mmCIF file of C-alpha atoms in Angstrom:
data_model
loop_
_atom_site.group_PDB
_atom_site.id
_atom_site.type_symbol
_atom_site.label_atom_id
_atom_site.label_comp_id
_atom_site.label_asym_id
_atom_site.label_seq_id
_atom_site.Cartn_x
_atom_site.Cartn_y
_atom_site.Cartn_z
ATOM 1 C CA MET A 14 57.610 16.288 6.660
ATOM 2 C CA THR A 15 58.146 20.047 7.358
ATOM 3 C CA VAL A 16 55.911 21.460 10.013
ATOM 4 C CA PRO A 17 54.493 24.860 8.903
ATOM 5 C CA VAL A 18 55.536 27.824 11.100
ATOM 6 C CA VAL A 19 51.979 28.945 11.162
ATOM 7 C CA SER A 20 48.464 27.858 10.004
ATOM 8 C CA VAL A 21 46.017 30.602 9.037
ATOM 9 C CA ILE A 22 42.409 29.703 9.453
ATOM 10 C CA ILE A 23 39.818 31.509 7.307
ATOM 11 C CA ALA A 24 36.078 30.885 7.529
ATOM 12 C CA ALA A 25 34.336 32.516 4.507
ATOM 13 C CA LYS A 26 30.809 32.789 3.282
ATOM 14 C CA ASN A 27 29.778 34.752 0.214
ATOM 15 C CA ALA A 28 33.234 36.505 0.208
ATOM 16 C CA GLU A 29 33.765 36.505 -3.605
ATOM 17 C CA GLU A 30 34.442 40.315 -3.642
ATOM 18 C CA THR A 31 36.975 40.354 -0.729
ATOM 19 C CA ILE A 32 38.669 36.999 -0.120
ATOM 20 C CA GLY A 33 41.023 37.584 -3.028
ATOM 21 C CA GLY A 34 42.536 40.485 -1.158
ATOM 22 C CA SER A 35 42.718 38.411 1.993
ATOM 23 C CA LEU A 36 44.614 35.586 0.315
ATOM 24 C CA GLN A 37 46.863 37.952 -1.679
ATOM 25 C CA SER A 38 47.921 39.469 1.671
ATOM 26 C CA LEU A 39 49.118 36.051 2.747
ATOM 27 C CA VAL A 40 51.145 35.736 -0.461
ATOM 28 C CA ASN A 41 52.806 39.006 0.688
ATOM 29 C CA GLN A 42 54.018 37.607 4.125
ATOM 30 C CA ARG A 43 57.700 36.696 4.433
ATOM 31 C CA PHE A 44 57.263 32.873 4.355
ATOM 32 C CA THR A 45 58.226 30.078 2.039
ATOM 33 C CA ARG A 46 55.353 27.852 0.752
ATOM 34 C CA ASP A 47 56.194 25.210 3.315
ATOM 35 C CA GLU A 48 56.315 27.664 6.199
ATOM 36 C CA LEU A 49 52.787 29.008 5.798
ATOM 37 C CA GLU A 50 49.691 26.821 5.712
ATOM 38 C CA VAL A 51 46.325 28.441 4.754
ATOM 39 C CA ILE A 52 43.113 26.577 5.516
ATOM 40 C CA VAL A 53 39.938 28.099 4.060
ATOM 41 C CA VAL A 54 36.445 26.791 4.904
ATOM 42 C CA ASN A 55 34.043 27.966 2.207
ATOM 43 C CA ASP A 56 30.928 27.810 4.457
ATOM 44 C CA GLY A 57 27.898 27.332 2.107
ATOM 45 C CA SER A 58 28.713 30.293 -0.238
ATOM 46 C CA THR A 59 26.220 30.862 -2.946
ATOM 47 C CA ASP A 60 28.506 33.176 -4.970
ATOM 48 C CA ASP A 61 31.855 32.455 -6.605
ATOM 49 C CA THR A 62 33.910 32.364 -3.424
ATOM 50 C CA ALA A 63 35.140 28.877 -4.394
ATOM 51 C CA GLY A 64 36.360 30.183 -7.804
ATOM 52 C CA VAL A 65 38.441 33.039 -6.208
ATOM 53 C CA ILE A 66 40.016 30.641 -3.629
ATOM 54 C CA ALA A 67 41.049 28.206 -6.376
ATOM 55 C CA GLU A 68 42.992 30.978 -8.175
ATOM 56 C CA PHE A 69 45.444 30.881 -5.228
ATOM 57 C CA GLY A 70 46.127 27.183 -5.372
ATOM 58 C CA ASP A 71 49.465 27.656 -7.069
ATOM 59 C CA ARG A 72 50.585 30.645 -4.886
ATOM 60 C CA LEU A 73 49.812 29.258 -1.352
ATOM 61 C CA ASN A 74 50.033 26.081 0.552
ATOM 62 C CA LEU A 75 46.292 25.925 0.512
ATOM 63 C CA VAL A 76 43.830 23.558 2.020
ATOM 64 C CA THR A 77 40.208 24.175 1.009
ATOM 65 C CA ILE A 78 37.157 22.721 2.734
ATOM 66 C CA HIS A 79 33.774 23.217 1.038
ATOM 67 C CA ASN A 80 30.551 23.027 3.102
ATOM 68 C CA ALA A 81 27.515 22.568 0.867
ATOM 69 C CA GLU A 82 25.447 24.319 3.477
ATOM 70 C CA SER A 83 26.555 26.933 6.005
ATOM 71 C CA ARG A 84 27.342 25.424 9.387
ATOM 72 C CA GLY A 85 28.275 28.698 11.066
ATOM 73 C CA VAL A 86 31.637 30.444 11.809
ATOM 74 C CA SER A 87 32.280 28.424 15.005
ATOM 75 C CA THR A 88 31.963 25.031 13.342
ATOM 76 C CA ALA A 89 33.810 26.296 10.257
ATOM 77 C CA ARG A 90 36.792 27.347 12.395
ATOM 78 C CA ASN A 91 36.697 24.097 14.378
ATOM 79 C CA THR A 92 36.810 22.053 11.138
ATOM 80 C CA ALA A 93 39.794 24.123 9.927
ATOM 81 C CA LEU A 94 41.524 23.627 13.241
ATOM 82 C CA GLU A 95 41.278 19.912 12.932
ATOM 83 C CA ALA A 96 43.118 20.076 9.639
ATOM 84 C CA ALA A 97 45.774 22.539 10.816
ATOM 85 C CA THR A 98 49.319 21.247 11.215
ATOM 86 C CA GLY A 99 51.240 24.450 11.962
ATOM 87 C CA ALA A 100 53.422 25.101 15.010
ATOM 88 C CA THR A 101 51.219 28.161 15.618
ATOM 89 C CA ILE A 102 47.701 29.084 14.605
ATOM 90 C CA THR A 103 46.064 32.298 13.786
ATOM 91 C CA TYR A 104 42.776 33.501 12.129
ATOM 92 C CA LEU A 105 41.658 35.796 9.331
ATOM 93 C CA ASP A 106 38.227 36.718 8.184
ATOM 94 C CA GLY A 107 37.377 36.554 4.509
ATOM 95 C CA ASP A 108 36.970 40.355 4.182
ATOM 96 C CA ASP A 109 40.151 41.382 6.222
ATOM 97 C CA TRP A 110 43.783 41.307 5.385
ATOM 98 C CA PHE A 111 47.327 41.374 6.865
ATOM 99 C CA ALA A 112 49.828 44.122 6.071
ATOM 100 C CA PRO A 113 53.110 42.774 4.535
ATOM 101 C CA GLY A 114 55.273 41.139 7.161
ATOM 102 C CA HIS A 115 52.633 41.172 9.873
ATOM 103 C CA LEU A 116 52.423 37.441 10.234
ATOM 104 C CA ARG A 117 56.244 36.993 10.378
ATOM 105 C CA SER A 118 56.311 39.562 13.159
ATOM 106 C CA LEU A 119 53.656 37.629 15.148
ATOM 107 C CA THR A 120 55.377 34.290 14.700
ATOM 108 C CA ASP A 121 58.722 35.783 15.752
ATOM 109 C CA SER A 122 57.032 37.322 18.826
ATOM 110 C CA ILE A 123 55.263 34.169 20.120
ATOM 111 C CA THR A 124 58.440 32.019 19.574
ATOM 112 C CA GLY A 125 60.800 34.634 20.965
ATOM 113 C CA LEU A 126 58.750 35.373 24.093
ATOM 114 C CA GLY A 127 57.829 31.600 24.653
ATOM 115 C CA VAL A 128 54.214 32.371 25.539
ATOM 116 C CA ASP A 129 50.979 30.528 24.953
ATOM 117 C CA PHE A 130 49.488 33.365 22.907
ATOM 118 C CA VAL A 131 50.166 36.807 21.598
ATOM 119 C CA LYS A 132 47.635 39.610 21.054
ATOM 120 C CA THR A 133 48.172 42.784 18.945
ATOM 121 C CA ASN A 134 46.569 46.014 18.032
ATOM 122 C CA TYR A 135 44.672 46.374 14.760
ATOM 123 C CA LEU A 136 43.414 48.889 12.248
ATOM 124 C CA ILE A 137 39.784 49.526 11.589
ATOM 125 C CA VAL A 138 39.381 50.353 7.850
ATOM 126 C CA ASN A 139 36.299 52.196 6.668
ATOM 127 C CA GLY A 140 36.772 53.254 3.077
ATOM 128 C CA PHE A 141 39.823 55.534 3.082
ATOM 129 C CA ASN A 142 39.672 56.061 6.848
ATOM 130 C CA ARG A 143 41.987 54.278 9.221
ATOM 131 C CA LYS A 144 41.595 54.028 12.979
ATOM 132 C CA LEU A 145 43.928 52.248 15.336
ATOM 133 C CA ARG A 146 42.400 50.088 18.084
ATOM 134 C CA ASN A 147 44.942 49.410 20.818
ATOM 135 C CA ALA A 148 44.867 46.276 22.979
ATOM 136 C CA PRO A 149 43.881 47.450 26.501
ATOM 137 C CA CYS A 150 47.296 46.553 28.028
ATOM 138 C CA PHE A 151 50.214 49.015 28.518
ATOM 139 C CA THR A 152 52.844 46.388 29.039
ATOM 140 C CA HIS A 153 54.211 45.207 25.699
ATOM 141 C CA ASN A 154 56.768 42.707 24.542
ATOM 142 C CA THR A 155 56.881 40.892 27.901
ATOM 143 C CA ALA A 156 55.541 37.508 29.052
ATOM 144 C CA LEU A 157 52.482 38.208 31.312
ATOM 145 C CA ASN A 158 50.159 36.194 33.523
ATOM 146 C CA PRO A 159 46.781 36.098 31.754
ATOM 147 C CA ARG A 160 44.759 36.331 34.984
ATOM 148 C CA ASP A 161 46.423 39.592 35.890
ATOM 149 C CA PHE A 162 44.765 41.354 32.990
ATOM 150 C CA ILE A 163 41.082 40.482 33.556
ATOM 151 C CA LEU A 164 40.403 43.228 36.057
ATOM 152 C CA PRO A 165 39.426 45.923 36.987
ATOM 153 C CA HIS A 166 35.726 45.391 36.342
ATOM 154 C CA ASP A 167 34.940 48.978 35.330
ATOM 155 C CA ALA A 168 37.621 49.508 32.793
ATOM 156 C CA SER A 169 38.494 47.878 29.412
ATOM 157 C CA THR A 170 40.837 44.919 29.822
ATOM 158 C CA MET A 171 42.059 42.054 27.723
ATOM 159 C CA VAL A 172 38.794 40.031 28.014
ATOM 160 C CA ASP A 173 37.174 43.070 26.311
ATOM 161 C CA PHE A 174 39.482 42.455 23.290
ATOM 162 C CA PRO A 175 38.241 39.087 22.237
ATOM 163 C CA GLU A 176 38.550 38.921 18.426
ATOM 164 C CA CYS A 177 40.396 35.695 17.528
ATOM 165 C CA TRP A 178 42.134 37.455 14.595
ATOM 166 C CA THR A 179 43.950 39.842 16.950
ATOM 167 C CA GLY A 180 46.147 37.014 18.146
ATOM 168 C CA ILE A 181 48.421 34.075 17.379
ATOM 169 C CA TYR A 182 48.180 30.865 19.440
ATOM 170 C CA SER A 183 50.499 28.030 20.285
ATOM 171 C CA ARG A 184 50.110 24.463 19.125
ATOM 172 C CA SER A 185 49.890 23.404 22.798
ATOM 173 C CA MET A 186 46.672 25.446 23.142
ATOM 174 C CA ALA A 187 45.011 23.500 20.351
ATOM 175 C CA GLN A 188 46.220 20.238 21.942
ATOM 176 C CA ARG A 189 44.604 21.252 25.200
ATOM 177 C CA GLY A 190 41.358 22.028 23.474
ATOM 178 C CA LEU A 191 41.628 25.763 24.134
ATOM 179 C CA LEU A 192 41.077 26.820 20.508
ATOM 180 C CA GLU A 193 37.823 25.121 19.922
ATOM 181 C CA PHE A 194 34.758 27.363 19.588
ATOM 182 C CA ASN A 195 31.372 26.449 20.932
ATOM 183 C CA PRO A 196 29.466 25.387 17.789
ATOM 184 C CA ALA A 197 26.120 26.365 19.314
ATOM 185 C CA LEU A 198 27.193 30.041 19.259
ATOM 186 C CA ARG A 199 26.566 31.873 15.954
ATOM 187 C CA THR A 200 27.762 35.154 17.351
ATOM 188 C CA CYS A 201 29.745 36.306 20.428
ATOM 189 C CA GLU A 202 31.609 32.973 20.125
ATOM 190 C CA ASP A 203 34.908 34.730 20.907
ATOM 191 C CA ARG A 204 33.877 36.056 24.356
ATOM 192 C CA PRO A 205 33.860 32.756 26.248
ATOM 193 C CA TRP A 206 36.769 31.571 24.096
ATOM 194 C CA THR A 207 38.919 34.552 25.216
ATOM 195 C CA TRP A 208 37.825 34.293 28.875
ATOM 196 C CA ARG A 209 38.923 30.669 28.878
ATOM 197 C CA HIS A 210 42.349 31.571 27.542
ATOM 198 C CA HIS A 211 42.812 34.086 30.395
ATOM 199 C CA LEU A 212 41.569 31.634 32.980
ATOM 200 C CA GLU A 213 43.491 28.558 31.840
ATOM 201 C CA THR A 214 46.709 29.371 30.030
ATOM 202 C CA ASP A 215 50.041 30.112 31.653
ATOM 203 C CA SER A 216 51.296 33.088 29.708
ATOM 204 C CA PHE A 217 50.581 35.638 27.018
ATOM 205 C CA ALA A 218 51.950 38.862 25.560
ATOM 206 C CA VAL A 219 50.884 41.960 23.823
ATOM 207 C CA VAL A 220 53.102 43.165 21.008
ATOM 208 C CA ASP A 221 53.236 46.570 19.166
ATOM 209 C CA THR A 222 52.479 45.421 15.648
ATOM 210 C CA ALA A 223 49.270 46.661 14.099
ATOM 211 C CA GLY A 224 49.198 44.940 10.708
ATOM 212 C CA LEU A 225 45.726 43.328 10.823
ATOM 213 C CA CYS A 226 43.276 45.374 8.792
ATOM 214 C CA TYR A 227 39.614 44.891 9.832
ATOM 215 C CA ARG A 228 37.164 45.995 7.260
ATOM 216 C CA LYS A 229 34.257 47.936 8.802
ATOM 217 C CA GLY A 230 30.946 48.305 7.148
ATOM 218 C CA SER A 231 30.759 45.072 5.170
ATOM 219 C CA ALA A 232 27.197 44.533 4.046
ATOM 220 C CA THR A 233 27.204 40.873 5.209
ATOM 221 C CA SER A 234 28.698 41.565 8.597
ATOM 222 C CA LEU A 235 26.536 40.767 11.632
ATOM 223 C CA THR A 236 28.234 43.642 13.530
ATOM 224 C CA ALA A 237 26.625 46.119 11.078
ATOM 225 C CA ILE A 238 23.024 44.915 11.199
ATOM 226 C CA PHE A 239 20.620 43.303 13.648
ATOM 227 C CA ASP A 240 20.149 39.557 13.393
ATOM 228 C CA VAL A 241 18.452 37.249 15.861
ATOM 229 C CA ARG A 242 21.696 35.364 16.075
ATOM 230 C CA GLN A 243 23.152 38.276 18.075
ATOM 231 C CA LEU A 244 21.096 37.103 21.041
ATOM 232 C CA ASP A 245 23.679 34.371 21.409
ATOM 233 C CA PHE A 246 25.523 36.720 23.723
ATOM 234 C CA ILE A 247 23.195 35.444 26.383
ATOM 235 C CA PRO A 248 24.237 31.717 26.253
ATOM 236 C CA ALA A 249 27.817 32.909 25.654
ATOM 237 C CA PHE A 250 27.866 34.723 28.980
ATOM 238 C CA ARG A 251 26.091 31.908 30.766
ATOM 239 C CA SER A 252 29.084 29.754 29.768
ATOM 240 C CA VAL A 253 31.507 32.452 31.108
ATOM 241 C CA PHE A 254 29.615 32.434 34.418
ATOM 242 C CA ALA A 255 29.756 28.645 34.535
ATOM 243 C CA MET A 256 33.601 28.807 34.006
ATOM 244 C CA LEU A 257 33.953 31.181 36.924
ATOM 245 C CA GLU A 258 31.935 28.814 39.220
ATOM 246 C CA GLU A 259 34.339 25.884 38.470
ATOM 247 C CA LYS A 260 37.058 27.122 40.850
ATOM 248 C CA PRO A 261 36.769 29.338 43.974
ATOM 249 C CA GLU A 262 39.789 31.450 42.896
ATOM 250 C CA PHE A 263 37.812 32.467 39.784
ATOM 251 C CA LEU A 264 34.937 34.047 41.648
ATOM 252 C CA ARG A 265 36.884 37.316 41.994
ATOM 253 C CA PHE A 266 36.274 37.823 38.298
ATOM 254 C CA GLU A 267 32.519 37.484 38.522
ATOM 255 C CA ARG A 268 31.786 41.147 38.787
ATOM 256 C CA LYS A 269 33.859 41.750 35.623
ATOM 257 C CA ALA A 270 31.871 39.154 33.683
ATOM 258 C CA VAL A 271 28.545 40.566 34.877
ATOM 259 C CA ARG A 272 29.692 44.043 33.876
ATOM 260 C CA ASN A 273 30.577 42.775 30.414
ATOM 261 C CA PHE A 274 27.153 41.086 30.111
ATOM 262 C CA LEU A 275 25.295 44.232 31.162
ATOM 263 C CA SER A 276 27.313 46.374 28.702
ATOM 264 C CA ILE A 277 26.503 44.125 25.805
ATOM 265 C CA LEU A 278 22.902 43.995 26.959
ATOM 266 C CA TYR A 279 22.786 47.850 26.924
ATOM 267 C CA PHE A 280 24.372 47.915 23.511
ATOM 268 C CA GLN A 281 21.859 45.499 21.946
ATOM 269 C CA ILE A 282 18.839 47.350 23.267
ATOM 270 C CA HIS A 283 20.082 50.833 22.731
ATOM 271 C CA ASN A 284 21.625 50.319 19.311
ATOM 272 C CA ARG A 285 19.441 47.601 17.887
ATOM 273 C CA GLY A 286 16.226 47.516 19.860
ATOM 274 C CA SER A 287 14.280 49.421 17.226
ATOM 275 C CA SER A 288 15.198 46.623 14.734
ATOM 276 C CA MET A 289 13.844 43.858 16.861
ATOM 277 C CA ASP A 290 10.339 42.582 16.443
ATOM 278 C CA HIS A 291 8.216 41.959 19.584
ATOM 279 C CA GLU A 292 9.070 38.293 19.720
ATOM 280 C CA VAL A 293 12.839 38.750 19.477
ATOM 281 C CA ARG A 294 12.709 41.573 22.089
ATOM 282 C CA SER A 295 10.778 39.288 24.397
ATOM 283 C CA GLN A 296 13.400 36.585 23.990
ATOM 284 C CA LEU A 297 16.091 39.085 24.794
ATOM 285 C CA ASN A 298 14.344 40.360 27.886
ATOM 286 C CA LEU A 299 13.529 36.930 29.168
ATOM 287 C CA GLY A 300 16.960 35.525 28.470
ATOM 288 C CA ALA A 301 18.680 38.412 30.182
ATOM 289 C CA VAL A 302 16.416 38.183 33.239
ATOM 290 C CA ASN A 303 16.894 34.524 33.640
ATOM 291 C CA THR A 304 20.661 34.871 33.314
ATOM 292 C CA LEU A 305 20.863 37.575 35.869
ATOM 293 C CA LYS A 306 18.611 35.599 38.332
ATOM 294 C CA GLY A 307 21.547 33.259 38.854
ATOM 295 C CA VAL A 308 23.809 36.068 39.921
ATOM 296 C CA ASP A 309 23.959 37.415 43.541
ATOM 297 C CA ASN A 310 22.339 40.821 43.891
ATOM 298 C CA ASP A 311 25.488 42.257 45.529
ATOM 299 C CA ILE A 312 27.546 41.217 42.479
ATOM 300 C CA ILE A 313 25.031 42.943 40.193
ATOM 301 C CA ASP A 314 25.150 46.122 42.353
ATOM 302 C CA GLN A 315 28.959 46.154 42.272
ATOM 303 C CA ALA A 316 29.012 45.537 38.551
ATOM 304 C CA LEU A 317 26.670 48.520 37.989
ATOM 305 C CA HIS A 318 28.923 50.869 39.986
ATOM 306 C CA ASN A 319 29.789 53.822 37.624
ATOM 307 C CA PHE A 320 27.762 52.175 34.851
ATOM 308 C CA GLY A 321 26.622 55.587 33.724
ATOM 309 C CA GLU A 322 23.354 57.507 34.386
ATOM 310 C CA HIS A 323 22.604 57.621 30.665
ATOM 311 C CA ARG A 324 22.870 53.831 30.364
ATOM 312 C CA MET A 325 21.037 52.657 33.414
ATOM 313 C CA PRO A 326 17.517 53.483 32.243
ATOM 314 C CA VAL A 327 17.977 51.258 29.309
ATOM 315 C CA ILE A 328 18.588 48.067 31.251
ATOM 316 C CA GLU A 329 16.883 49.070 34.587
ATOM 317 C CA SER A 330 13.647 47.131 34.032
ATOM 318 C CA ILE A 331 15.512 43.890 33.239
ATOM 319 C CA VAL A 332 17.719 44.273 36.269
ATOM 320 C CA ARG A 333 14.743 44.941 38.470
ATOM 321 C CA ARG A 334 12.836 41.850 37.193
ATOM 322 C CA ALA A 335 15.868 39.687 37.793
ATOM 323 C CA ARG A 336 16.104 40.556 41.547
#
């Protein structure tokens, strides 16, 4: 049996209007049918997502899994991962797409460089506008130590570039359990996932290709609206802190993790606070306070260095209650 060069995992819910474009972009990659495996989890869609997927059955090596009820993106991706047989694994959302040849470029890179995973830049697409988001790493096309690109704490680094669809991952990572998402996390699931990659893998690389097109402004995207599920950043970072406590050599990254947590806390309150009802806002405040209570005050102070005078007042009361 031929092992596919790559398995593409797509978790889709109510993606009738966009998933056709996502799947068509996979037809346009430079692979034979046997080389490219596409696994789509239709996660409780109530529209005709299933019908659109079925139209590609004769054009792609397609595995379709239908969940009668939505089980969440983390569980959907884990289910697809169990079914994946490719030598490498990547992800695509049901409203995004790959430029022609992008996937072949990624598989050539991870194979040629011999690394555990590869990350790449991507394009943010908003209507007719295009904006390039670069991976926060200046060294490209070279095998790197993942732990060397977690710090500094007060600048954007590779753990601030967590989206799973910005990378391609080796089969060995799946075998080690490093590609499984925490099914309890409905959002922010990629943060501890990415931290674990940088703490536990041996090598990675950043390459220059920018053929992943991320659709901004989707009406169903949780990044565009407030939803109580966005409070999952709190347990997500608790799991990151727990990872860092497992080994003494990881404690040097604690300030970075706390800085990440405080930055997301600021974003949620500043950008979405007005959309939260009293009960949800209370949940956020209490969860953040209890999370920070487990952190040494000196680490919090260091993490807040150069945090920004305009940002401090937004989180000040929570930090004060946590001390």
